[in-house]
Amino acid sequence: MGGRMSEELDPRGHVLVPEHRVLSKEEGEEVLRRYRVKPHQLPLIKSSDPVARAIGAKPGDIVEIKRESFTAGRALAYRYVVEG
Amino acid sequence: MRPQRVIESIRFSLLSPDEIRKMSVTSVVTADTYDEDGFPIERGLMDRRLGVVEPGLTCRTCGGGPKDCPGHFGHIELARPVIHVNYVETIFELLQSTCRKCGRILLKEEERERLLQEMEGKEEWWKVSEKAVQTAKGRQECPHCGEEQEEVKFEKPFTFMEGKGRLTPSDIRTRLERIRTEDLRLLGLDPSVRPEWMVLQVLLVPPVTVRPSITLETGVRSEDDLTHKLVDIIRINQRLAENMEAGAPHLIVEDLWELLQYHVATYFSNEISGVPPARHRSGRVLRTLGQRLKGKEGRFRGNLSGKRVDFSARAVISPDPCLKFDEVGVPEYVARVLTVRSRVTSFNLEEMRELVRRGTEQYPGAQWVISPDGKRYDLRYADREELAQKLEPGYVVERNLRDGDIVLFNRQPSLHRMSIMAHRVRVMPGHTFRLNLCVCPLYNADFDGDEMNLHVPQSEEAQVEAMILMAVQNQIISPRFGGPIIGGIQDHITGAYLLTRKETLLDREKACQLLMQAGVEPVLPEPAVVREGVEYWTGKQLFSVLLPKDLNLTYRAKICEGCSRCKEEECEKEAYVVIENGELKRGVIDAHAYKALDKCELWDRMVKEYGVERASEFLNHVTRLSIAAAEMLGFTTSIDDEDIPRIAKERIEEKIEDAKKKVRELIEAYNREELEPLPGRSLRETLEMRIMEALAEVRDRAGQVAEKHLTLSNPAVIMARTGARGSMLNLTQMAACVGQQSVRGERLNRGYVGRVLIHFKSEDLGAEARGFVSSSYKDGLKPLEFFFHAAGGREGLVDTAVRTAQSGYMQRRLINALQDLHVEYDGTVRDDRGVIVQFLYGEDGADPMRTDNGKAVRVDRLVEKIIGGGAK
Ligand SMILES: [Mg+2]
Ligand SMILES: [Zn+2]
Ligand SMILES: [Zn+2]
Ligand SMILES: [Zn+2]
């Protein structure tokens, strides 16, 4: 986390922000393989997104989001990090 | 078939006079259409070169008949140019932003360069041109030739003034001609179009196929509105030309020119503001080009995006409780017209032959025969016996609709998928579509004149698909919440209650009669009671005949009052329902057993555990049994069901008086400033809330008093308590007290200064002055109460009207946004580009329709089922 971070609010502790994690290259490829998609067919997240900045996600990364789900208890989602 | 092509782009543009002349097959010069013998006049508006519409004639241009000649354009050379009304605004901008002398855009060379550069390669280049035009408009002097500019004014509908003088269309045309092509983009125009084309010299005449004349039965020919309009244009054009030739005074020429402008303008659109619409001789407003396109019945909404289909019918609907709920009653005269394509096979050869023989004359017959080589034989004219003999596998017969056919039935607005369902046909006499009452909630249908549509799928594939995906039985469970939405309604509930309550005893004749009417074998169990040698059966026994023999179920009925300590099996109100091994042991059947959109414990269990087939059979039988029971046992309701004894009335009046007094006390306390404010509220708000509270309470209290006398011996109460129709609130409002009326959640307070009506003193906060209705509906409202009630009622009406409009629009937008989403085989939800929207449908991958009231698994039921035993 860069020095700028310390002056910004880190959203990760907030109750409404689910857990985000940058996937390793292998894990990311596994996700693309599993869903048979090209990166741009995943939902996107901007690298300027507060959470993306907090976890240091760079364009080209894939982020895994663990959400609480009303129907399933817990649900996984993936986002492709894009410039912006 | 031709290879498929993708449309890359569509360009709308202007026609140049040369293009118009090139497109044209003839110039049109005479205003007359037909000669005395009824033949089209050459160079008239019906010239045979413009195409033909009447059978037997051939087109002079392409030689085709009315079927293959597409029609051909002609043109009219205008004696003087006129402005195209649809472009007045653009013309105005151009006149303002270009030089009156040299025609250059009024921009300095460097401004021009800069803006052109900015525009370069930009997708929204026109935004830059807007800026360019704005700058140019303000220039007083031409940066190119130094000419002083005069202010151009536009007077609606099509007059342009410069300084004091008027700009004629000719002047305008010359000015537009001077505009340089390299300036066009900056002016917001496509450089392949010349601006002077917005002033018409030549008018395109559409082919006769676009404006066919119709011959009435009397033999009188009637022309299309467009033809009428063109006749006017040619007439004035001619007069203008003659007058100009003859050197008529300037004023007369001007007038005729103006008239020509009017006619050409109204030819394009007859709804220009500030222009009196052109009328037919009869006084009817002409429907010209613009009107043909615009509006609901116009070309776009009415023809292009509006779809009409064959093999469909529409009729008023009416109820038929004797139909199965997946059937639809179709009048015979409709079935005589609608057809189904039936393939002839070796199995149905004889049957098809018979249908062909009967043809269109006798009802189950056929309309068309299609031979394997694709030839169609119309059975109205063909030799039917010969055709029947020729019939062999491979032929297709378009036979009439008959019992058992699969059709799609629909009622608008089609808000959810249950608005179109597949039904099986029952052909019957009468003139209306008939449907079972159980499906009314799905279509939101009633019988006060509602109409519904019916479509007949033609191919076997379509029929099978309709049956699998759209059959009524497959829609019993709602995809919204995973519970039944088809079920009993109204009398089905009342009837079942009357039948299953404990006092109902039936002798052999009546018991058999009921079962027959329900449509089941009248095989009776052992009689429950034998009195003086006569056998009696309870209603519960009869009801149990319909239940599966291994059904075990316990639940609380709708009539359960939620006593603090439930007596369960001993409940004397029969609110505790016990079904053991398919026997209704205790409790009554009411809304909680099988009402649509209610808890419907029994019905829900039937559908989910015994399957759609068994459940459908049950519903068909149980609804008929209930209706038969209600008919046999007798059920009626009337205004005196809302009667309560005089003592009760007095008690209610006392309570209302008490409440009014309490309100007065509150107001006095408020005036003395002794009122304790509620947290976060002003004193006035507190007073208002306390008053509302007190008045709401008194209505409930009055209701409670009335309810003591509204028992289950009262038919209206039976309906309310069993959940068949109406509520206890409805009844107490009728019997005891209507209560406080409100607008926007507050007591009524608007009208005059400080009061709603002049009958009260200003600032009177008392109960009566602010819309408390102490009368009951049965007694009738006092005049002032009636007014307050109307005010409150109006809000309800406005709300529903606004809500439907808003939710309709919201639904449209939602559907637009979601229409391309689909669930992939891997469970992901994706759009049409394959972009993932959800990684697992609903995050749990469960289809709500296949869930148990929204839960993927109901563990309690599972356990119960495995270890057995329904009690608990
Ligand atoms: Mg209606
Ligand atoms: Zn032709
Ligand atoms: Zn100039
Ligand atoms: Zn109870």
PDB file of C-alpha atoms in Angstrom, chain A residues 3-74:
ATOM      1  CA  GLY A   3       1.866   6.303   1.175  1.00  0.00           C
ATOM      2  CA  ARG A   4      -1.263   7.898  -0.250  1.00  0.00           C
ATOM      3  CA  MET A   5      -3.306   5.153   1.276  1.00  0.00           C
ATOM      4  CA  SER A   6      -2.675   6.259   4.817  1.00  0.00           C
ATOM      5  CA  GLU A   7      -4.482   9.512   4.170  1.00  0.00           C
ATOM      6  CA  GLU A   8      -7.472   7.805   2.594  1.00  0.00           C
ATOM      7  CA  LEU A   9     -10.181   5.908   4.329  1.00  0.00           C
ATOM      8  CA  ASP A  10      -9.631   2.194   4.078  1.00  0.00           C
ATOM      9  CA  PRO A  11     -13.109   0.873   3.212  1.00  0.00           C
ATOM     10  CA  ARG A  12     -12.308  -2.719   4.024  1.00  0.00           C
ATOM     11  CA  GLY A  13     -13.352  -2.572   7.626  1.00  0.00           C
ATOM     12  CA  HIS A  14     -16.816  -1.259   6.769  1.00  0.00           C
ATOM     13  CA  VAL A  15     -19.727  -3.596   7.395  1.00  0.00           C
ATOM     14  CA  LEU A  16     -21.151  -3.075   3.917  1.00  0.00           C
ATOM     15  CA  VAL A  17     -17.901  -3.854   2.107  1.00  0.00           C
ATOM     16  CA  PRO A  18     -17.424  -7.565   1.429  1.00  0.00           C
ATOM     17  CA  GLU A  19     -14.078  -9.268   1.492  1.00  0.00           C
ATOM     18  CA  HIS A  20     -11.973  -8.615  -1.631  1.00  0.00           C
ATOM     19  CA  ARG A  21      -8.853 -10.552  -2.575  1.00  0.00           C
ATOM     20  CA  VAL A  22      -6.511 -10.343  -5.549  1.00  0.00           C
ATOM     21  CA  LEU A  23      -6.145 -13.762  -7.127  1.00  0.00           C
ATOM     22  CA  SER A  24      -2.769 -15.144  -8.108  1.00  0.00           C
ATOM     23  CA  LYS A  25      -2.112 -15.597 -11.809  1.00  0.00           C
ATOM     24  CA  GLU A  26      -2.844 -19.324 -11.551  1.00  0.00           C
ATOM     25  CA  GLU A  27      -6.047 -18.807  -9.603  1.00  0.00           C
ATOM     26  CA  GLY A  28      -7.169 -16.163 -12.090  1.00  0.00           C
ATOM     27  CA  GLU A  29      -6.569 -18.472 -15.021  1.00  0.00           C
ATOM     28  CA  GLU A  30      -8.461 -21.194 -13.214  1.00  0.00           C
ATOM     29  CA  VAL A  31     -11.464 -18.855 -12.866  1.00  0.00           C
ATOM     30  CA  LEU A  32     -11.367 -17.996 -16.580  1.00  0.00           C
ATOM     31  CA  ARG A  33     -11.127 -21.675 -17.398  1.00  0.00           C
ATOM     32  CA  ARG A  34     -13.922 -22.658 -15.062  1.00  0.00           C
ATOM     33  CA  TYR A  35     -16.386 -20.178 -16.507  1.00  0.00           C
ATOM     34  CA  ARG A  36     -14.982 -20.420 -20.048  1.00  0.00           C
ATOM     35  CA  VAL A  37     -14.754 -16.671 -20.430  1.00  0.00           C
ATOM     36  CA  LYS A  38     -12.349 -14.065 -21.680  1.00  0.00           C
ATOM     37  CA  PRO A  39     -11.354 -11.538 -18.998  1.00  0.00           C
ATOM     38  CA  HIS A  40     -13.703  -8.893 -20.385  1.00  0.00           C
ATOM     39  CA  GLN A  41     -16.681 -11.187 -19.976  1.00  0.00           C
ATOM     40  CA  LEU A  42     -16.276 -10.974 -16.222  1.00  0.00           C
ATOM     41  CA  PRO A  43     -17.850  -8.099 -14.327  1.00  0.00           C
ATOM     42  CA  LEU A  44     -15.343  -5.265 -14.158  1.00  0.00           C
ATOM     43  CA  ILE A  45     -13.893  -3.200 -11.349  1.00  0.00           C
ATOM     44  CA  LYS A  46     -11.889  -0.023 -11.850  1.00  0.00           C
ATOM     45  CA  SER A  47      -8.388   0.040 -10.456  1.00  0.00           C
ATOM     46  CA  SER A  48      -9.367   3.374  -8.921  1.00  0.00           C
ATOM     47  CA  ASP A  49     -12.132   1.720  -6.923  1.00  0.00           C
ATOM     48  CA  PRO A  50     -11.447   2.375  -3.243  1.00  0.00           C
ATOM     49  CA  VAL A  51     -11.338  -1.308  -2.393  1.00  0.00           C
ATOM     50  CA  ALA A  52      -9.201  -2.120  -5.431  1.00  0.00           C
ATOM     51  CA  ARG A  53      -6.724   0.507  -4.279  1.00  0.00           C
ATOM     52  CA  ALA A  54      -6.799  -0.779  -0.747  1.00  0.00           C
ATOM     53  CA  ILE A  55      -5.896  -4.310  -1.786  1.00  0.00           C
ATOM     54  CA  GLY A  56      -3.495  -3.078  -4.453  1.00  0.00           C
ATOM     55  CA  ALA A  57      -5.301  -4.583  -7.447  1.00  0.00           C
ATOM     56  CA  LYS A  58      -3.715  -3.645 -10.801  1.00  0.00           C
ATOM     57  CA  PRO A  59      -5.341  -3.628 -14.209  1.00  0.00           C
ATOM     58  CA  GLY A  60      -5.300  -7.197 -15.531  1.00  0.00           C
ATOM     59  CA  ASP A  61      -5.776  -8.756 -12.094  1.00  0.00           C
ATOM     60  CA  ILE A  62      -8.828 -10.716 -11.108  1.00  0.00           C
ATOM     61  CA  VAL A  63     -10.398  -9.962  -7.748  1.00  0.00           C
ATOM     62  CA  GLU A  64     -12.384 -12.481  -5.764  1.00  0.00           C
ATOM     63  CA  ILE A  65     -15.231 -11.125  -3.683  1.00  0.00           C
ATOM     64  CA  LYS A  66     -16.787 -13.116  -0.873  1.00  0.00           C
ATOM     65  CA  ARG A  67     -20.276 -11.867  -0.187  1.00  0.00           C
ATOM     66  CA  GLU A  68     -22.917 -12.750   2.287  1.00  0.00           C
ATOM     67  CA  SER A  69     -25.918 -14.015   0.418  1.00  0.00           C
ATOM     68  CA  PHE A  70     -29.551 -14.044   1.412  1.00  0.00           C
ATOM     69  CA  THR A  71     -30.223 -17.229  -0.523  1.00  0.00           C
ATOM     70  CA  ALA A  72     -26.961 -19.126  -0.325  1.00  0.00           C
ATOM     71  CA  GLY A  73     -25.413 -17.852   2.888  1.00  0.00           C
ATOM     72  CA  ARG A  74     -22.183 -17.037   1.106  1.00  0.00           C
TER      73      ARG A  74
END
